[in-house]
Amino acid sequence: MNEQDLLLSSALMADIDRAAREELGIPGVVLMENAGRGAWEVLRRVLQEEGTTPAERKTSPEGPLVFCAGPGNNGGDALVMARWAFLEEQFPLAVVTSRAGLGAAAEAQWEILRRLGLSRLVWEEEPGAVRELLGGARMIVDGLSGTGLSGALRGSAAGLVGAMNASGAPIASVDLPSGFRDDPDPGDPRVRADLTIVTGYLKLSLFTALGRPGAGRIFQVDPGFPPSLVRAAVGSGGSSPSQVRLRNPRDLTPRPVPADAHKGVRGRVGVVGGAPGTGGAPLLAGLGALYGGAGMVRVCTGAAPGEGWCDPSLMVKADTRENRTGILDWASALVIGPGWTDAGRDDLRDLLGEARQRSLPVVLDAQALRLLEPALVVESPQVSGAEKSGGEASLILTPHPGELAAMLGCTPRDLACNPWEALRKTAEIYAAVVVLKGSVTCVADPDGSISVFDGGCPALATAGTGDVLAGLAGALCAAGTEAAEAARTAVALHLRAGQRLASRAGWFTARDLARSLGEISGGAP
């Protein structure tokens, strides 16, 4: 995979920038010029697109581009952009700085603009004039702060961020929306950007639940960092277990099904779940497995007889000890937990133990996650040393943020700010693959690596879609796909199916999603 897919902390990105200048001798002004010119070329294309400006915002298409620069290198990048915009003479523009004094690099860029005949407004000196200017802007370019930010924005920078957000004009942030940082607080002042033009490598803070809504559309430009720098920073050859990578859902597809395959060789998925009032959940998981390619699916449910609907393709039985044993003996993968609200920890312990004895891959969802504790995995004699040390896992956990927070004794707010170590910790404790569901979904392997899928499909935030995902992961495991790859592929197919359905039908139900999933897993583009 390309190093450009890596997500880095701001601190690590700062180290790479420093190494480029000090170890390789690339002048900082060259990196700044490359970053600023590349960012301007992206912004120019965006401005020329039809319908770029959000319809709900009141902006002036004839208004100026307002370049807001801070005193640091990010401000210098924005001022380079302003120079190229000025030289091309396509758009009116204006320059605002948060304060009169700038750092050396930003001051040098401003001096060029001054000699070209531009003037600027200083927020500290003329806040009213700046507010008026921002209110009539066609686009605001945010270059107040970047990867060097170590704490919350204060003073003039925080005040200017507030004015930018209140202006109603669309905002394009350079590298990071100002106020983004590695260890944020939800109360930090932050720019709410409509688009972010990342210079260099993608940043972790853009893909957290807290950060992603404020980043808008994300673009990327390369200022000229040699790939060897990032490889050296994150691990020899770029294969460090600590890596976090952005994955393209279209790059992951299920194994092709042979033309002569029959239902007996496509995998058998057993689903255990459901209770009175929650009978639909295991049935949706079963549909996710069927439309995900499983040859046969049996559902063992505690729901009341006849509750809800039942697809005739599913084999449904009551949740009794005898039927549980039967489904364990029959299945090639097991999904436990959807709608399983009346189950207890002993139920989960017994099922996990028997699944281990039969070497069945297991997907745990919903109520099973609330019952899970490390002892249920560690006590099982079938957990191999390889699994405990981070080798190939046969257990997939699919929590949403509330469930993962409860498992770790933290809060969903903590995960929204920084989910990375929590994911790694959970994967290590349970020797499992962990799928943290959300608008950005993360898949953590036991070796510490994390795959990120940038969703952007709010229609997937619908009751039951997580059950469909669990069933799909079970189907891929039943077909012989290793658990980590099955989890990543399931997330990718689930997202693609949701996006495809949303583009055609808008909002949809989980049952609709399962059917759309069949189109994707069956080979539709």
Coordinates of C-alpha atoms in Angstrom, one line a residue:
M1 CA 0.0 0.0 0.0
N2 CA 1.0 3.6 -0.6
E3 CA 2.5 5.6 2.3
Q4 CA 0.0 8.3 1.4
D5 CA -2.7 6.0 3.0
L6 CA -1.0 6.3 6.4
L7 CA -2.6 8.3 9.2
L8 CA -0.1 10.0 11.4
S9 CA -0.2 11.9 14.6
S10 CA 0.6 15.6 14.4
A11 CA 3.7 15.0 16.5
L12 CA 5.0 12.4 14.2
M13 CA 4.3 14.6 11.1
A14 CA 6.3 17.4 12.8
D15 CA 9.2 15.0 13.3
I16 CA 9.1 14.1 9.5
D17 CA 9.0 17.7 8.6
R18 CA 12.0 18.4 10.8
A19 CA 13.9 15.4 9.4
A20 CA 13.3 16.6 5.8
R21 CA 14.9 19.9 6.7
E22 CA 17.7 18.9 9.0
E23 CA 18.7 15.5 7.9
L24 CA 18.0 15.7 4.1
G25 CA 18.7 19.4 3.8
I26 CA 15.4 20.3 2.0
P27 CA 14.9 24.0 2.8
G28 CA 11.7 24.7 4.7
V29 CA 10.8 27.4 2.2
V30 CA 10.8 24.7 -0.6
L31 CA 8.4 22.5 1.4
M32 CA 6.2 25.6 2.1
E33 CA 6.1 26.6 -1.5
N34 CA 5.2 23.1 -2.6
A35 CA 2.5 22.8 0.0
G36 CA 1.0 26.2 -0.7
R37 CA 1.0 25.9 -4.4
G38 CA -0.4 22.4 -4.3
A39 CA -3.1 23.5 -1.9
W40 CA -4.0 26.4 -4.2
E41 CA -4.3 24.1 -7.2
V42 CA -6.8 22.0 -5.3
L43 CA -8.8 24.9 -4.1
R44 CA -8.9 26.4 -7.6
R45 CA -10.4 23.2 -8.9
V46 CA -12.9 23.2 -6.1
L47 CA -14.0 26.8 -6.7
Q48 CA -14.5 26.0 -10.3
E49 CA -16.8 23.1 -9.6
E50 CA -20.5 23.7 -9.9
G51 CA -22.4 23.5 -6.7
T52 CA -19.4 23.6 -4.4
T53 CA -20.8 26.1 -2.0
P54 CA -23.2 24.5 0.5
A55 CA -26.8 25.5 -0.4
E56 CA -27.7 26.3 3.2
R57 CA -25.0 28.9 3.5
K58 CA -25.5 32.5 2.5
T59 CA -22.3 33.4 0.6
S60 CA -21.5 35.9 -2.1
P61 CA -20.2 34.2 -5.3
E62 CA -18.6 37.6 -6.2
G63 CA -17.0 38.0 -2.8
P64 CA -13.3 37.7 -2.1
L65 CA -11.3 34.7 -1.1
V66 CA -10.2 35.6 2.4
F67 CA -6.9 34.1 3.5
C68 CA -6.7 33.9 7.3
A69 CA -3.1 33.3 8.4
G70 CA -1.6 32.6 11.8
P71 CA 2.0 33.3 12.8
G72 CA 3.4 29.8 12.1
N73 CA 4.2 27.6 9.2
N74 CA 0.6 26.9 8.5
G75 CA 0.0 30.6 8.1
G76 CA 3.0 30.7 5.6
D77 CA 1.3 27.9 3.6
A78 CA -1.9 30.0 3.4
L79 CA 0.0 33.1 2.3
V80 CA 1.8 31.1 -0.5
M81 CA -1.7 30.1 -1.6
A82 CA -2.8 33.8 -1.5
R83 CA 0.2 34.7 -3.7
W84 CA -0.7 32.2 -6.4
A85 CA -4.3 33.3 -6.3
F86 CA -3.2 36.9 -6.7
L87 CA -0.9 36.1 -9.6
E88 CA -3.5 34.2 -11.5
E89 CA -5.9 37.1 -11.3
Q90 CA -9.0 34.9 -11.4
F91 CA -10.5 35.8 -8.0
P92 CA -10.6 38.9 -5.8
L93 CA -8.8 38.2 -2.5
A94 CA -8.1 39.6 0.9
V95 CA -5.6 38.7 3.7
V96 CA -6.3 38.6 7.4
T97 CA -3.7 37.7 10.1
S98 CA -4.6 36.8 13.6
R99 CA -2.0 39.2 15.0
A100 CA 0.4 41.7 13.6
G101 CA 3.6 39.8 14.5
L102 CA 4.3 36.7 12.5
G103 CA 7.0 34.0 12.7
A104 CA 10.0 34.2 10.3
A105 CA 8.6 31.9 7.6
A106 CA 5.1 33.5 7.6
E107 CA 6.6 37.0 7.7
A108 CA 8.7 36.3 4.7
Q109 CA 5.7 35.2 2.7
W110 CA 3.7 38.2 3.8
E111 CA 6.5 40.5 2.8
I112 CA 6.2 39.2 -0.8
L113 CA 2.5 39.9 -0.8
R114 CA 3.1 43.4 0.6
R115 CA 5.5 44.2 -2.2
L116 CA 3.0 42.9 -4.7
G117 CA 0.7 45.7 -3.4
L118 CA -1.6 43.7 -1.0
S119 CA -2.7 45.0 2.3
R120 CA -4.1 43.1 5.3
L121 CA -6.4 43.3 8.2
V122 CA -5.3 42.2 11.7
W123 CA -7.9 40.6 13.8
E124 CA -6.4 41.9 17.1
E125 CA -6.6 45.5 15.7
E126 CA -9.8 45.5 13.6
P127 CA -12.2 42.7 14.6
G128 CA -15.3 44.5 13.3
A129 CA -13.8 45.0 9.9
V130 CA -12.6 41.4 9.8
R131 CA -16.1 40.1 10.7
E132 CA -17.6 42.2 7.9
L133 CA -15.1 40.9 5.4
L134 CA -15.6 37.3 6.4
G135 CA -19.4 37.7 6.2
G136 CA -19.1 38.6 2.5
A137 CA -16.4 36.1 1.5
R138 CA -16.8 33.6 -1.3
M139 CA -14.5 31.3 0.6
I140 CA -12.4 31.6 3.7
V141 CA -9.0 29.9 3.7
D142 CA -8.0 28.8 7.2
G143 CA -4.3 28.8 7.9
L144 CA -4.3 29.8 11.6
S145 CA -2.8 26.7 13.1
G146 CA -1.6 23.2 12.0
T147 CA 0.3 20.2 13.3
G148 CA 2.4 22.3 15.7
L149 CA -0.6 23.0 18.0
S150 CA 0.0 21.5 21.5
G151 CA -2.9 22.9 23.4
A152 CA -6.3 24.6 22.8
L153 CA -6.3 27.8 20.8
R154 CA -6.5 30.9 22.9
G155 CA -6.5 34.7 22.5
S156 CA -6.6 36.2 19.0
A157 CA -6.6 32.8 17.3
A158 CA -9.6 31.5 19.2
G159 CA -11.5 34.7 18.6
L160 CA -10.8 34.6 14.9
V161 CA -11.9 30.9 14.7
G162 CA -15.2 32.0 16.3
A163 CA -15.7 34.7 13.7
M164 CA -14.9 32.4 10.8
N165 CA -17.4 29.8 12.0
A166 CA -20.0 32.5 12.5
S167 CA -19.5 34.1 9.1
G168 CA -21.7 31.7 7.1
A169 CA -19.0 31.5 4.4
P170 CA -17.6 28.1 3.4
I171 CA -14.1 27.3 4.9
A172 CA -11.2 25.5 3.3
S173 CA -8.6 24.5 5.9
V174 CA -4.9 24.0 5.1
D175 CA -3.5 20.7 6.5
L176 CA -5.8 20.7 9.5
P177 CA -8.8 22.8 10.5
S178 CA -7.4 25.2 13.1
G179 CA -7.8 23.9 16.6
F180 CA -7.4 20.2 15.7
R181 CA -4.7 18.4 17.7
D182 CA -3.6 14.9 18.9
D183 CA -5.3 15.0 22.3
P184 CA -8.2 17.3 22.0
D185 CA -11.0 18.3 24.4
P186 CA -14.5 18.5 23.0
G187 CA -14.7 22.1 24.2
D188 CA -11.6 23.2 22.2
P189 CA -12.2 26.1 19.8
R190 CA -12.0 24.5 16.3
V191 CA -12.7 25.6 12.8
R192 CA -15.7 23.8 11.1
A193 CA -14.3 23.3 7.7
D194 CA -16.2 22.4 4.5
L195 CA -13.0 21.0 3.0
T196 CA -9.5 20.2 4.3
I197 CA -6.5 20.2 2.0
V198 CA -3.9 18.0 3.8
T199 CA -0.3 18.8 3.1
G200 CA 1.8 15.7 3.5
Y201 CA 0.4 12.7 5.2
L202 CA -3.2 12.3 6.6
K203 CA -3.6 13.1 10.2
L204 CA -5.2 10.9 12.9
S205 CA -7.2 13.8 14.3
L206 CA -9.2 14.1 11.0
F207 CA -10.7 10.6 11.4
T208 CA -11.9 10.6 15.0
A209 CA -15.6 10.9 15.8
L210 CA -14.9 14.3 17.2
G211 CA -12.8 15.5 14.3
R212 CA -14.4 14.1 11.1
P213 CA -17.5 16.2 11.0
G214 CA -15.4 19.4 11.2
A215 CA -13.1 18.4 8.4
G216 CA -15.5 18.3 5.4
R217 CA -14.2 16.9 2.1
I218 CA -10.6 15.8 2.5
F219 CA -8.0 16.4 -0.2
Q220 CA -4.2 15.6 -0.1
V221 CA -1.2 17.3 -1.6
D222 CA 2.5 16.2 -1.4
P223 CA 5.0 18.9 -0.5
G224 CA 7.9 16.6 -1.4
F225 CA 8.5 14.4 1.7
P226 CA 10.6 11.4 0.6
P227 CA 8.7 8.2 1.4
S228 CA 11.8 6.9 3.3
L229 CA 11.1 9.5 6.0
V230 CA 7.7 8.1 6.9
R231 CA 8.9 4.5 6.6
A232 CA 11.7 5.3 9.1
A233 CA 9.3 7.1 11.4
V234 CA 6.7 4.4 11.6
G235 CA 8.8 1.2 11.2
S236 CA 11.2 -0.5 8.9
G237 CA 9.7 -1.1 5.5
G238 CA 6.4 0.6 6.5
S239 CA 5.1 -2.5 8.2
S240 CA 4.9 -1.4 11.8
P241 CA 2.1 -3.0 13.9
S242 CA 1.3 0.5 15.2
Q243 CA 0.2 1.7 11.8
V244 CA -3.2 3.2 11.1
R245 CA -4.2 3.2 7.4
L246 CA -7.1 4.7 5.5
R247 CA -8.6 2.0 3.4
N248 CA -10.6 2.3 0.2
P249 CA -13.7 0.1 0.4
R250 CA -13.4 -0.8 -3.3
D251 CA -10.0 -2.4 -2.7
L252 CA -11.6 -5.2 -0.6
T253 CA -13.8 -7.8 -2.2
P254 CA -14.9 -11.3 -1.2
R255 CA -13.3 -14.4 -2.6
P256 CA -14.8 -15.3 -5.9
V257 CA -17.3 -18.2 -5.8
P258 CA -16.5 -21.0 -8.2
A259 CA -19.1 -21.5 -10.9
D260 CA -19.8 -25.0 -9.8
A261 CA -20.2 -24.1 -6.1
H262 CA -23.2 -25.3 -4.2
K263 CA -24.7 -24.3 -0.9
G264 CA -22.8 -27.0 1.0
V265 CA -19.4 -25.5 0.2
R266 CA -20.2 -21.8 0.6
G267 CA -20.2 -21.8 4.4
R268 CA -22.8 -22.4 7.1
V269 CA -23.6 -19.6 9.5
G270 CA -25.2 -20.1 12.9
V271 CA -26.8 -17.1 14.6
V272 CA -27.7 -17.2 18.3
G273 CA -29.7 -14.2 19.6
G274 CA -33.1 -12.7 20.0
A275 CA -35.6 -12.4 22.9
P276 CA -39.2 -11.5 23.3
G277 CA -39.5 -8.1 21.6
T278 CA -36.1 -8.2 19.8
G279 CA -36.7 -11.1 17.4
G280 CA -35.9 -9.1 14.3
A281 CA -32.2 -8.6 15.2
P282 CA -31.0 -12.2 14.7
L283 CA -33.1 -12.5 11.6
L284 CA -31.4 -9.4 10.2
A285 CA -28.0 -11.0 11.0
G286 CA -29.1 -14.1 9.2
L287 CA -30.1 -12.1 6.1
G288 CA -26.7 -10.3 6.3
A289 CA -25.1 -13.8 6.2
L290 CA -27.3 -15.0 3.3
Y291 CA -26.8 -11.9 1.2
G292 CA -23.1 -12.0 2.0
G293 CA -22.8 -15.3 0.3
A294 CA -23.3 -18.0 2.9
G295 CA -24.8 -21.2 1.6
M296 CA -27.0 -21.8 4.6
V297 CA -28.0 -20.0 7.7
R298 CA -29.6 -21.3 10.9
V299 CA -31.0 -18.9 13.5
C300 CA -31.4 -20.1 17.1
T301 CA -33.6 -17.4 18.8
G302 CA -35.3 -16.8 22.1
A303 CA -37.9 -14.6 20.5
A304 CA -41.6 -15.5 20.9
P305 CA -42.9 -17.9 18.3
G306 CA -44.1 -16.1 15.2
E307 CA -42.7 -12.8 16.4
G308 CA -41.9 -10.4 13.5
W309 CA -41.2 -11.6 10.0
C310 CA -39.2 -14.6 9.0
D311 CA -37.5 -15.0 5.6
P312 CA -38.2 -18.5 4.2
S313 CA -34.5 -18.8 3.3
L314 CA -33.6 -18.8 7.0
M315 CA -33.9 -21.9 9.1
V316 CA -35.2 -20.7 12.5
K317 CA -35.4 -22.7 15.7
A318 CA -36.1 -22.0 19.4
D319 CA -33.1 -21.2 21.6
T320 CA -32.8 -24.4 23.6
R321 CA -29.7 -26.2 24.8
E322 CA -30.3 -29.0 22.4
N323 CA -30.7 -26.6 19.5
R324 CA -27.6 -24.6 20.5
T325 CA -25.6 -27.8 20.4
G326 CA -27.1 -28.7 17.1
I327 CA -26.2 -25.3 15.6
L328 CA -22.6 -25.6 16.9
D329 CA -22.1 -29.0 15.4
W330 CA -23.5 -27.8 12.1
A331 CA -22.1 -24.3 11.6
S332 CA -18.7 -23.3 10.1
A333 CA -19.0 -19.8 11.8
L334 CA -21.1 -18.5 14.6
V335 CA -22.7 -15.1 15.2
I336 CA -23.7 -14.4 18.8
G337 CA -25.6 -11.6 20.4
P338 CA -28.0 -9.7 18.2
G339 CA -31.2 -9.0 20.2
W340 CA -30.0 -11.5 22.9
T341 CA -31.3 -9.4 25.7
D342 CA -32.3 -12.1 28.1
A343 CA -29.0 -14.1 28.0
G344 CA -26.6 -14.2 30.8
R345 CA -22.8 -14.5 31.2
D346 CA -23.0 -18.3 31.6
D347 CA -24.8 -18.6 28.2
L348 CA -21.9 -16.8 26.6
R349 CA -19.3 -18.7 28.4
D350 CA -20.8 -22.0 27.3
L351 CA -21.2 -21.0 23.7
L352 CA -17.6 -19.6 23.5
G353 CA -16.1 -22.7 25.1
E354 CA -17.9 -25.1 22.7
A355 CA -17.1 -22.9 19.7
R356 CA -13.5 -23.0 20.7
Q357 CA -13.6 -26.8 21.0
R358 CA -14.9 -27.0 17.4
S359 CA -12.4 -24.3 16.1
L360 CA -15.3 -22.2 15.0
P361 CA -14.7 -18.5 14.2
V362 CA -17.1 -16.4 16.2
V363 CA -18.6 -12.9 15.7
L364 CA -19.8 -11.2 18.9
D365 CA -22.3 -8.4 18.7
A366 CA -24.7 -6.4 20.8
Q367 CA -25.7 -8.1 24.1
A368 CA -22.8 -10.6 23.8
L369 CA -20.4 -7.7 24.1
R370 CA -22.1 -6.5 27.2
L371 CA -21.6 -9.9 28.7
L372 CA -18.1 -10.3 27.6
E373 CA -15.2 -10.2 30.0
P374 CA -11.5 -11.2 29.5
A375 CA -11.9 -14.3 31.6
L376 CA -14.4 -15.8 29.1
V377 CA -11.6 -15.7 26.5
V378 CA -8.6 -16.3 28.6
E379 CA -10.1 -19.3 30.5
S380 CA -10.8 -21.2 27.3
P381 CA -8.1 -23.9 26.8
Q382 CA -8.6 -23.5 23.0
V383 CA -7.1 -20.0 22.9
S384 CA -3.7 -20.6 21.4
G385 CA -0.5 -18.9 22.4
A386 CA -0.4 -17.4 19.0
E387 CA -3.7 -15.7 19.6
K388 CA -2.7 -14.4 23.0
S389 CA 0.5 -12.9 21.5
G390 CA -1.3 -11.2 18.7
G391 CA -1.3 -13.9 16.0
E392 CA -4.2 -14.9 13.8
A393 CA -7.5 -14.4 15.7
S394 CA -10.7 -16.3 15.3
L395 CA -12.9 -13.9 17.3
I396 CA -14.4 -10.7 15.9
L397 CA -16.0 -8.0 18.2
T398 CA -18.3 -5.4 16.6
P399 CA -19.1 -2.7 19.2
H400 CA -20.5 0.7 18.7
P401 CA -18.8 3.4 20.9
G402 CA -21.1 3.0 23.8
E403 CA -20.4 -0.7 24.0
L404 CA -16.7 -0.4 23.6
A405 CA -16.6 2.4 26.3
A406 CA -18.5 0.1 28.7
M407 CA -16.1 -2.8 28.0
L408 CA -13.1 -0.5 28.8
G409 CA -14.6 1.5 31.6
C410 CA -14.2 4.8 29.8
T411 CA -16.7 7.1 28.1
P412 CA -17.9 7.5 24.5
R413 CA -16.5 11.0 24.7
D414 CA -13.0 9.5 25.3
L415 CA -13.3 7.4 22.2
A416 CA -14.6 10.3 20.2
C417 CA -11.4 12.2 21.0
N418 CA -8.9 9.4 20.6
P419 CA -10.0 5.8 19.8
W420 CA -6.7 4.4 18.7
E421 CA -5.2 3.1 22.0
A422 CA -8.6 1.9 23.2
L423 CA -8.9 -0.2 20.0
R424 CA -5.4 -1.7 20.4
K425 CA -6.0 -2.4 24.1
T426 CA -9.3 -4.3 23.4
A427 CA -7.8 -6.3 20.5
E428 CA -4.9 -7.3 22.8
I429 CA -7.0 -8.2 25.8
Y430 CA -9.4 -10.4 23.9
A431 CA -7.0 -11.7 21.2
A432 CA -9.7 -10.5 18.8
V433 CA -10.3 -8.3 15.8
V434 CA -12.3 -5.3 16.9
V435 CA -14.7 -3.4 14.6
L436 CA -15.6 0.0 16.1
K437 CA -18.7 1.1 14.2
G438 CA -19.6 4.7 13.4
S439 CA -19.6 7.3 10.7
V440 CA -15.9 6.4 10.5
T441 CA -15.4 2.7 11.2
C442 CA -12.1 1.3 12.5
V443 CA -10.9 -2.3 12.4
A444 CA -8.1 -3.2 14.8
D445 CA -6.1 -6.4 14.4
P446 CA -4.5 -8.1 17.4
D447 CA -1.0 -7.1 16.1
G448 CA -1.9 -3.4 16.7
S449 CA -2.6 -2.3 13.1
I450 CA -5.8 -0.4 12.4
S451 CA -7.7 0.1 9.2
V452 CA -10.0 3.1 8.9
F453 CA -13.0 3.3 6.6
D454 CA -14.3 6.8 6.0
G455 CA -18.1 6.3 5.8
G456 CA -20.0 9.4 5.1
C457 CA -23.3 7.6 4.8
P458 CA -25.7 8.7 7.6
A459 CA -28.4 6.4 6.2
L460 CA -26.4 3.6 7.7
A461 CA -27.2 4.9 11.2
T462 CA -30.4 2.9 11.2
A463 CA -31.5 0.3 13.7
G464 CA -30.5 -3.2 12.6
T465 CA -27.7 -2.3 10.2
G466 CA -25.1 -3.4 12.7
D467 CA -26.9 -6.8 12.9
V468 CA -26.5 -7.1 9.1
L469 CA -22.8 -6.3 9.4
A470 CA -22.3 -9.0 12.0
G471 CA -24.0 -11.6 9.8
L472 CA -21.9 -10.6 6.8
A473 CA -18.7 -11.0 8.8
G474 CA -19.9 -14.4 9.9
A475 CA -20.5 -15.4 6.2
L476 CA -17.0 -14.4 5.2
C477 CA -15.5 -16.3 8.1
A478 CA -17.7 -19.3 7.2
A479 CA -16.3 -19.2 3.7
G480 CA -12.8 -19.6 5.1
T481 CA -11.6 -16.0 5.1
E482 CA -9.2 -15.2 8.0
A483 CA -11.0 -13.1 10.7
A484 CA -9.1 -9.8 10.3
E485 CA -9.6 -9.9 6.5
A486 CA -13.2 -11.0 6.9
A487 CA -13.9 -8.0 9.3
R488 CA -12.3 -5.5 6.9
T489 CA -14.0 -6.9 3.9
A490 CA -17.4 -6.9 5.7
V491 CA -17.0 -3.3 6.7
A492 CA -16.1 -2.4 3.1
L493 CA -19.0 -4.2 1.5
H494 CA -21.4 -3.0 4.1
L495 CA -20.4 0.6 3.4
R496 CA -20.5 0.3 -0.3
A497 CA -23.9 -1.3 -0.2
G498 CA -25.2 1.5 2.1
Q499 CA -23.8 4.2 -0.2
R500 CA -25.2 2.6 -3.3
L501 CA -28.7 2.2 -1.7
A502 CA -28.6 5.8 -0.3
S503 CA -27.8 7.2 -3.7
R504 CA -30.8 5.4 -5.2
A505 CA -33.4 5.5 -2.5
G506 CA -32.3 7.9 0.3
W507 CA -33.1 6.5 3.7
F508 CA -33.6 2.8 4.0
T509 CA -34.1 0.0 6.5
A510 CA -31.7 -2.7 7.6
R511 CA -33.7 -5.3 5.6
D512 CA -33.3 -3.1 2.5
L513 CA -29.6 -2.9 3.2
A514 CA -29.2 -6.7 3.3
R515 CA -30.7 -7.0 -0.1
S516 CA -28.5 -4.2 -1.5
L517 CA -25.6 -6.1 0.1
G518 CA -26.4 -9.0 -2.2
E519 CA -25.7 -6.8 -5.2
I520 CA -22.3 -5.8 -3.9
S521 CA -21.1 -9.1 -2.7
G522 CA -22.4 -10.7 -5.8
G523 CA -20.1 -8.6 -8.0
A524 CA -22.1 -5.4 -8.8
P525 CA -19.9 -2.3 -9.0

